[in-house]
Short mmCIF file of C-alpha atoms and ligand atoms in Angstrom, two decimals:
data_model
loop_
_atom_site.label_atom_id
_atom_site.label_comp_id
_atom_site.label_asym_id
_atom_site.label_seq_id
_atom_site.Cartn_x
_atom_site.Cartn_y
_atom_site.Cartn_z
CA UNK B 20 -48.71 40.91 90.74
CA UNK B 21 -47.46 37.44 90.62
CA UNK B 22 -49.32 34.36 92.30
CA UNK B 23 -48.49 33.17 95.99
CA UNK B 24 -47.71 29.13 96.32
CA UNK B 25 -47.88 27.44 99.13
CA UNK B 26 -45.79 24.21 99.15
CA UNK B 27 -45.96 21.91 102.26
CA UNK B 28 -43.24 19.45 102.49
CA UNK B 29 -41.13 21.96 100.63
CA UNK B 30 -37.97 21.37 101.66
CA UNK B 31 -38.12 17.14 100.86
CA UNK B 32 -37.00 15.56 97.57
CA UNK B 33 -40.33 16.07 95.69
CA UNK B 34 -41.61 19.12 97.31
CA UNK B 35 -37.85 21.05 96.92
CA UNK B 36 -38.61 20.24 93.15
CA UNK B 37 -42.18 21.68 93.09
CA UNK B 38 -40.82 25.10 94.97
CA UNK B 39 -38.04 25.28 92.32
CA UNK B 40 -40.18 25.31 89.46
CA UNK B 41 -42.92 27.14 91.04
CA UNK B 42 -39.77 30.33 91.37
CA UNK B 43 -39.09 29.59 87.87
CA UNK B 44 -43.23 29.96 86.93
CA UNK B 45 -42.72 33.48 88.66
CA UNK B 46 -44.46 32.46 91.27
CA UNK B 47 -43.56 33.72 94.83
CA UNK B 48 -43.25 30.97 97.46
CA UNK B 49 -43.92 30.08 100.89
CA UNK B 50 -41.57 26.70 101.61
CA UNK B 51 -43.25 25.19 104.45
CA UNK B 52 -42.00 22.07 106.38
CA UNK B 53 -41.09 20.60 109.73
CA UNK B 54 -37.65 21.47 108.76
CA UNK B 55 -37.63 25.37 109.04
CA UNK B 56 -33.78 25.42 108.60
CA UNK B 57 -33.68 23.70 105.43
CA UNK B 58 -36.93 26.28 103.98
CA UNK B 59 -35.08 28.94 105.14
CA UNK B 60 -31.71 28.06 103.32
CA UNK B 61 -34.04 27.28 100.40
CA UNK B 62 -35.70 30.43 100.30
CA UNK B 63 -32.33 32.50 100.72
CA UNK B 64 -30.71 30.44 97.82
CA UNK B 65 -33.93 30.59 95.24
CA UNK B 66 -35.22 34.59 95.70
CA UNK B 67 -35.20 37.49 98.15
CA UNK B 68 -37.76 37.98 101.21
CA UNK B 69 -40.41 39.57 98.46
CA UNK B 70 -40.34 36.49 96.19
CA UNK B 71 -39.56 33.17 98.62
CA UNK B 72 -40.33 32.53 102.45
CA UNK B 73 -38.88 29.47 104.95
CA UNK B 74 -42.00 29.03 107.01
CA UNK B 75 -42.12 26.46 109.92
CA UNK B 76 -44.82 24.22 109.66
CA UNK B 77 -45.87 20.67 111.25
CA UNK B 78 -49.07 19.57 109.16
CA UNK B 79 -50.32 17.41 112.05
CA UNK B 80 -50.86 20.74 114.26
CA UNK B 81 -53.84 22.73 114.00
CA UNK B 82 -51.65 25.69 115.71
CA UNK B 83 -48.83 25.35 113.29
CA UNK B 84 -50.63 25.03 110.26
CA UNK B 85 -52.83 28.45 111.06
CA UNK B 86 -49.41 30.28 112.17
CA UNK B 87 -47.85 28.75 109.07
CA UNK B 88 -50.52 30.34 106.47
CA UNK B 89 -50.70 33.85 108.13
CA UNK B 90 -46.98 34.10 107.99
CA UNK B 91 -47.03 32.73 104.66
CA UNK B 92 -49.87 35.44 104.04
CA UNK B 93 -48.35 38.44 106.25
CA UNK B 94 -44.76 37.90 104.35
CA UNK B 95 -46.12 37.12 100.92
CA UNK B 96 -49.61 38.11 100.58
CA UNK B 97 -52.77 36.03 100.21
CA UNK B 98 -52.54 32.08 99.03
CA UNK B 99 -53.32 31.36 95.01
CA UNK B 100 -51.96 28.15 94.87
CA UNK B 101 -51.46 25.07 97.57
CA UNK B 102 -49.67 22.38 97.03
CA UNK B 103 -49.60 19.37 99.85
CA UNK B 104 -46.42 17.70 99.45
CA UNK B 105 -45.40 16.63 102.85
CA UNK B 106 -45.61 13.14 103.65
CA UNK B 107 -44.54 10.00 105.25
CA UNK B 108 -44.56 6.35 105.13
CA UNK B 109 -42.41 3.12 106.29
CA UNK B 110 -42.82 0.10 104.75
CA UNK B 111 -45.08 -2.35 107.32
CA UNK B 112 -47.05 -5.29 106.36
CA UNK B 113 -50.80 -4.42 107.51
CA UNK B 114 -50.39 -6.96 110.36
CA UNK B 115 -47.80 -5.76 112.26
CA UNK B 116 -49.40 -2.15 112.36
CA UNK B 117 -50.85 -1.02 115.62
CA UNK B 118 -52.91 2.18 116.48
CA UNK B 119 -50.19 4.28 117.02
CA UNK B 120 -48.29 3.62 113.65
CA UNK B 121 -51.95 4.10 111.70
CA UNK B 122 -52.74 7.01 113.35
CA UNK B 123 -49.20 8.84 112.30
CA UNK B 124 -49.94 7.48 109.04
CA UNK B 125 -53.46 9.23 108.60
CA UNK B 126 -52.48 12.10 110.23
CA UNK B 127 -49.49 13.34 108.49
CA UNK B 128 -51.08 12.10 104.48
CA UNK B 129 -54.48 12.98 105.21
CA UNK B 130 -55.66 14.77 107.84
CA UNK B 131 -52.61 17.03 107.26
CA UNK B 132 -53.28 17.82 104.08
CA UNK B 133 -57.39 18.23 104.73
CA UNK B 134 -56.39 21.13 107.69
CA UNK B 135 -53.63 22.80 105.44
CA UNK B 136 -56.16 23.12 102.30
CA UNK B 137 -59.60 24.41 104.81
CA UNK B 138 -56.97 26.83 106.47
CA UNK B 139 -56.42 28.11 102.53
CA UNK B 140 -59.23 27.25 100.99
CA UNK B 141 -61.83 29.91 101.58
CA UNK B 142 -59.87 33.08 101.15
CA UNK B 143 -59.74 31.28 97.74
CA UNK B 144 -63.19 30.86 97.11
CA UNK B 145 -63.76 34.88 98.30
CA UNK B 146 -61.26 36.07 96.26
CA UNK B 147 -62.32 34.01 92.86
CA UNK B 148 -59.18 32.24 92.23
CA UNK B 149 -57.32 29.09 93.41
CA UNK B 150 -54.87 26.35 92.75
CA UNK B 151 -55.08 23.20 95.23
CA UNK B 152 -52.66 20.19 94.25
CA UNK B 153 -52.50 17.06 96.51
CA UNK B 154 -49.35 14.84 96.20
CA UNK B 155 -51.07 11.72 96.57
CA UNK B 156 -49.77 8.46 95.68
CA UNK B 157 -50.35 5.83 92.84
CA UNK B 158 -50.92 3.78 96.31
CA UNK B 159 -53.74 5.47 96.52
CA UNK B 160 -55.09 4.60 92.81
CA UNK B 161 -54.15 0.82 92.34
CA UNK B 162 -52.90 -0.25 96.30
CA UNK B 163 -49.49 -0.89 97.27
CA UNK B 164 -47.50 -3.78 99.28
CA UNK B 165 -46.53 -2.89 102.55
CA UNK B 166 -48.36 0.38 102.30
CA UNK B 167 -52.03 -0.50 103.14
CA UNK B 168 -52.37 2.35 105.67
CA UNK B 169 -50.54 4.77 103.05
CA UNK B 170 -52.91 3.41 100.41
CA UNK B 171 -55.35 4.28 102.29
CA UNK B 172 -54.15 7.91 103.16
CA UNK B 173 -53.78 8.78 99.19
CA UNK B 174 -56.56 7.11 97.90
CA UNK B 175 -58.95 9.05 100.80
CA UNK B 176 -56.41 12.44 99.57
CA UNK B 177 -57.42 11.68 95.83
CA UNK B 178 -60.90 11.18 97.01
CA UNK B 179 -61.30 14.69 98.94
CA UNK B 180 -59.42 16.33 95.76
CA UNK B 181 -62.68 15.51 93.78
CA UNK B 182 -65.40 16.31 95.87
CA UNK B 183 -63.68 19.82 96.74
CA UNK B 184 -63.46 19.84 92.97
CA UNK B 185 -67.06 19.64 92.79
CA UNK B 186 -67.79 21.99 95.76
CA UNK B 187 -65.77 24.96 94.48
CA UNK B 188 -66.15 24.55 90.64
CA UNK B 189 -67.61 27.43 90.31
CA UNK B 190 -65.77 29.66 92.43
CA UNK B 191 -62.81 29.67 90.01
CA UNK B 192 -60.67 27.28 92.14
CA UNK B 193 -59.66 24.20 91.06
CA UNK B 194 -58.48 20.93 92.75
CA UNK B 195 -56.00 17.95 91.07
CA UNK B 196 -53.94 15.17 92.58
CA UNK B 197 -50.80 14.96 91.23
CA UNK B 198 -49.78 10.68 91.73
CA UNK B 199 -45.73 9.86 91.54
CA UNK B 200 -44.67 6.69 91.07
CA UNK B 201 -41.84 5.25 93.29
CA UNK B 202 -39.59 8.36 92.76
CA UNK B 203 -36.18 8.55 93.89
CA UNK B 204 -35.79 11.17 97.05
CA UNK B 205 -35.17 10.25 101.05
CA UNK B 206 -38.51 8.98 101.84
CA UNK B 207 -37.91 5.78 99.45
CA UNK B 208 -34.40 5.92 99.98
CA UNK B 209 -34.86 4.95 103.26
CA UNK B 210 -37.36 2.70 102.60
CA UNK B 211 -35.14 0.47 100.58
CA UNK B 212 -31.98 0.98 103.03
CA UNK B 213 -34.55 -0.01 106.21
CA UNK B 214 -33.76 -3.60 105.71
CA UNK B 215 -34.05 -6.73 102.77
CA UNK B 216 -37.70 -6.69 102.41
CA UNK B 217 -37.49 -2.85 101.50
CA UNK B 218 -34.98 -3.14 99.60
CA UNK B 219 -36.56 -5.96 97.20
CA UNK B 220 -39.53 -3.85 97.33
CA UNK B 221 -38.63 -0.91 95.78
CA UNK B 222 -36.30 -2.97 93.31
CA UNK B 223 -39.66 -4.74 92.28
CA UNK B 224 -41.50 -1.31 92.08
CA UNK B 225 -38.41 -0.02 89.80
CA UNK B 226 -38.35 -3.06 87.60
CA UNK B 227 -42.10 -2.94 87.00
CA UNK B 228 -41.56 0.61 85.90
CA UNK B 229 -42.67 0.39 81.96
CA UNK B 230 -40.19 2.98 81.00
CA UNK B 231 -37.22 1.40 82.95
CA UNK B 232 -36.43 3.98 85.39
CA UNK B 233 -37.75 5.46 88.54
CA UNK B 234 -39.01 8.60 88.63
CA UNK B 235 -36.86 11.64 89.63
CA UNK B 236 -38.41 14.62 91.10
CA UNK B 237 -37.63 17.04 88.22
CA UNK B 238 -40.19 14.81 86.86
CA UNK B 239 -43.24 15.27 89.10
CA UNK B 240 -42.72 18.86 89.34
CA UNK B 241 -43.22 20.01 85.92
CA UNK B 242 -47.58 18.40 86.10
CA UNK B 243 -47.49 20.49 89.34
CA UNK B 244 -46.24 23.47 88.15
CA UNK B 245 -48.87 23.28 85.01
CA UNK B 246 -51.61 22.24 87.17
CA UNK B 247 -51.00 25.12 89.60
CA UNK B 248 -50.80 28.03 86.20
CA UNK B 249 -53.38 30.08 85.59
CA UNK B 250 -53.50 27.97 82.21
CA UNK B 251 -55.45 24.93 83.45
CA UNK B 252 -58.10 26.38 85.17
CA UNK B 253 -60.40 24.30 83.59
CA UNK B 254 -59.10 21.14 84.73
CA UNK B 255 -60.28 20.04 88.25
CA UNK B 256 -61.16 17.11 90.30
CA UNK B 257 -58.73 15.18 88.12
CA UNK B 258 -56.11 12.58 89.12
CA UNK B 259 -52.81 12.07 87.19
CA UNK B 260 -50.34 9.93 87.75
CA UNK B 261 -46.06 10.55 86.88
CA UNK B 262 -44.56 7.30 87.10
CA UNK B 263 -43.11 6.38 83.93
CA UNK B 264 -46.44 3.96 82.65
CA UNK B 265 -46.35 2.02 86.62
CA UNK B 266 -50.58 2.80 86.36
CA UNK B 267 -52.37 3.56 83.35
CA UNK B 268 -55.89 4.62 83.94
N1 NAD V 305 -40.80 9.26 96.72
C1 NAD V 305 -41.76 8.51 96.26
O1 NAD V 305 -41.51 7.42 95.70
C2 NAD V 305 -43.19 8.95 96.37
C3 NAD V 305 -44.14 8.22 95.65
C4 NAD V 305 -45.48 8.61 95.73
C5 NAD V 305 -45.84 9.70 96.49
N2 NAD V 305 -44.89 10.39 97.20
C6 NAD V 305 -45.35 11.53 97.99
O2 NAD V 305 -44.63 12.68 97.61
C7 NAD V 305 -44.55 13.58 98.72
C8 NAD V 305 -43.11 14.00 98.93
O3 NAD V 305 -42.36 12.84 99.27
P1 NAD V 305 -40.78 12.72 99.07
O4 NAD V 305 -40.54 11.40 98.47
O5 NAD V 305 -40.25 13.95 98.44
O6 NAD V 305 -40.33 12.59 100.59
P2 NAD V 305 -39.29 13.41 101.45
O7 NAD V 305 -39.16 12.64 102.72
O8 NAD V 305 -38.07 13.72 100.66
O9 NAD V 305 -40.06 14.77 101.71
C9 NAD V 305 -41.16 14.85 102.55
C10 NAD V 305 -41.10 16.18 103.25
O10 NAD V 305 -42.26 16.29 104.08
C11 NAD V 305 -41.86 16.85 105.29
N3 NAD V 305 -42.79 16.47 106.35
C12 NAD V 305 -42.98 15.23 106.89
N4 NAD V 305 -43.88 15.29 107.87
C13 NAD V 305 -44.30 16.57 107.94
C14 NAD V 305 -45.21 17.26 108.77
N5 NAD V 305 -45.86 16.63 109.75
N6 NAD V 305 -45.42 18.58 108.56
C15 NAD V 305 -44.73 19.23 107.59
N7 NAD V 305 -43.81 18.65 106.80
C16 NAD V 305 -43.60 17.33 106.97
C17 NAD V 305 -40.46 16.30 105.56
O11 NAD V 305 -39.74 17.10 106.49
C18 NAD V 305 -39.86 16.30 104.17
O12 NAD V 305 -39.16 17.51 103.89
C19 NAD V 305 -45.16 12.83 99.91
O13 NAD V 305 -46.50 13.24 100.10
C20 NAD V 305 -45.09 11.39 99.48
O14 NAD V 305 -46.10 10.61 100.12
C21 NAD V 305 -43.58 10.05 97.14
#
């Protein structure tokens, strides 16, 4: 039988990407997101209700996120591969942040992503095999302007990818973080539309791009895709970044 993906955020610029070539690995997918229309168009267009679900899911709620993985599970079967893709971030000098805004910010990139993965993560480890990929940032790796809570977020994601890593390695589940590099879908579209200052930002952030581009998502999705194959299992607790040379490390 083919493997069962998970993708959170599935129906955004990145994750739509990741589902996509996930179908095309064979897999059969669970598209899960706050936008349960969109998943549900996806998963009509790319298979049939064997191969590809629309699933509902707000990663901030412990009761979505457990109704989210058993439908996932009851319409698929059990979870081989996770991949946290869903997101958020506005660009907001450290400053002017207040509790609310840092607490959206945490909650959504990394306590989101920590509920989604223990919700999967031990049918995993009982049944030998397992796939976790966090979409982290390059925030995370080398700090961003404007995006100190973000930073934050990713770098504490890429952080919990590795000590997971090191928790499970011998249960024949793996854990990466996959890092993109300012890549061009609606989250940093609307960044640089929010106003000047975004705008320059993410015009600096494209120019300092060493291979003269920003990224697209059919560029982050292929490192997921491989990551998530039964190929690389053993490769874990490993961070790499897609951004066209922005970090080299
Ligand atoms: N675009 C970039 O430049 C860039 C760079 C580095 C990292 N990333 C990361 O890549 C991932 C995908 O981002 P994107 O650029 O495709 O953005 P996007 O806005 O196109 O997609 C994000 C998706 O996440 C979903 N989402 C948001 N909050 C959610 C929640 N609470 N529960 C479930 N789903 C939720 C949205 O509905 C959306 O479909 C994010 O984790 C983002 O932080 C993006």
């Amino acid at each position: 039988m083919s493997r069962v993906a998970l993708v959170t955020g599935g129906a955004g610029g990145i994750g739509s990407a990741i589902v996509e070539a996930l179908v095309r690995s064979g897999m059969r997918v669970a598209i899960a997101d706050l936008d349960s229309a969109a998943c549900v168009r996806m998963a009509e267009s790319l298979g049939d209700a064997r191969t590809t679900l629309g699933v509902e899911l707000d990663v901030t709620s412990p009761v979505s996120v457990t109704a989210a993985v058993r439908a996932a599970e009851h319409g698929l079967g059990s979870i081989d591969v996770l991949v946290n893709c869903a997101g958020w971030d506005e660009l907001r000098p450290f400053l002017e942040t207040d509790e609310a805004f840092r607490a959206r910010i945490l909650e959504i990139n990394l306590a989101g992503p920590l509920r989604v993965t223990h919700a999967v993560l031990g049918g995993m480890v009982e049944r030998r095999f397992g796939r976790v990929i966090q979409i982290a940032s390059d925030a995370g790796r080398v700090g961003s302007s404007l995006e100190s809570v973000y930073a934050a977020a990713k770098g504490g994601l890429i952080a919990f990818a590795k000590s997971v890593a090191r928790e499970v390695a011998r249960s024949g589940v793996t854990s990466n973080s996959v890092c993109p590099g300012p890549t061009q879908t609606p989250l940093i579209e609307g960044m640089a539309a929010a106003d000047e200052r975004g705008r320059k930002i993410v015009d600096g952030l494209a120019r300092a791009i060493p291979m003269g581009r920003m990224g697209l998502p059919a560029d982050v999705a292929p490192a997921v895709a491989f990551l998530a194959s039964d190929a690389a299992g053993f490769i874990t607790g490993q961070t790499l970044s897609v951004s066209g040379g922005l970090t080299m490390a």
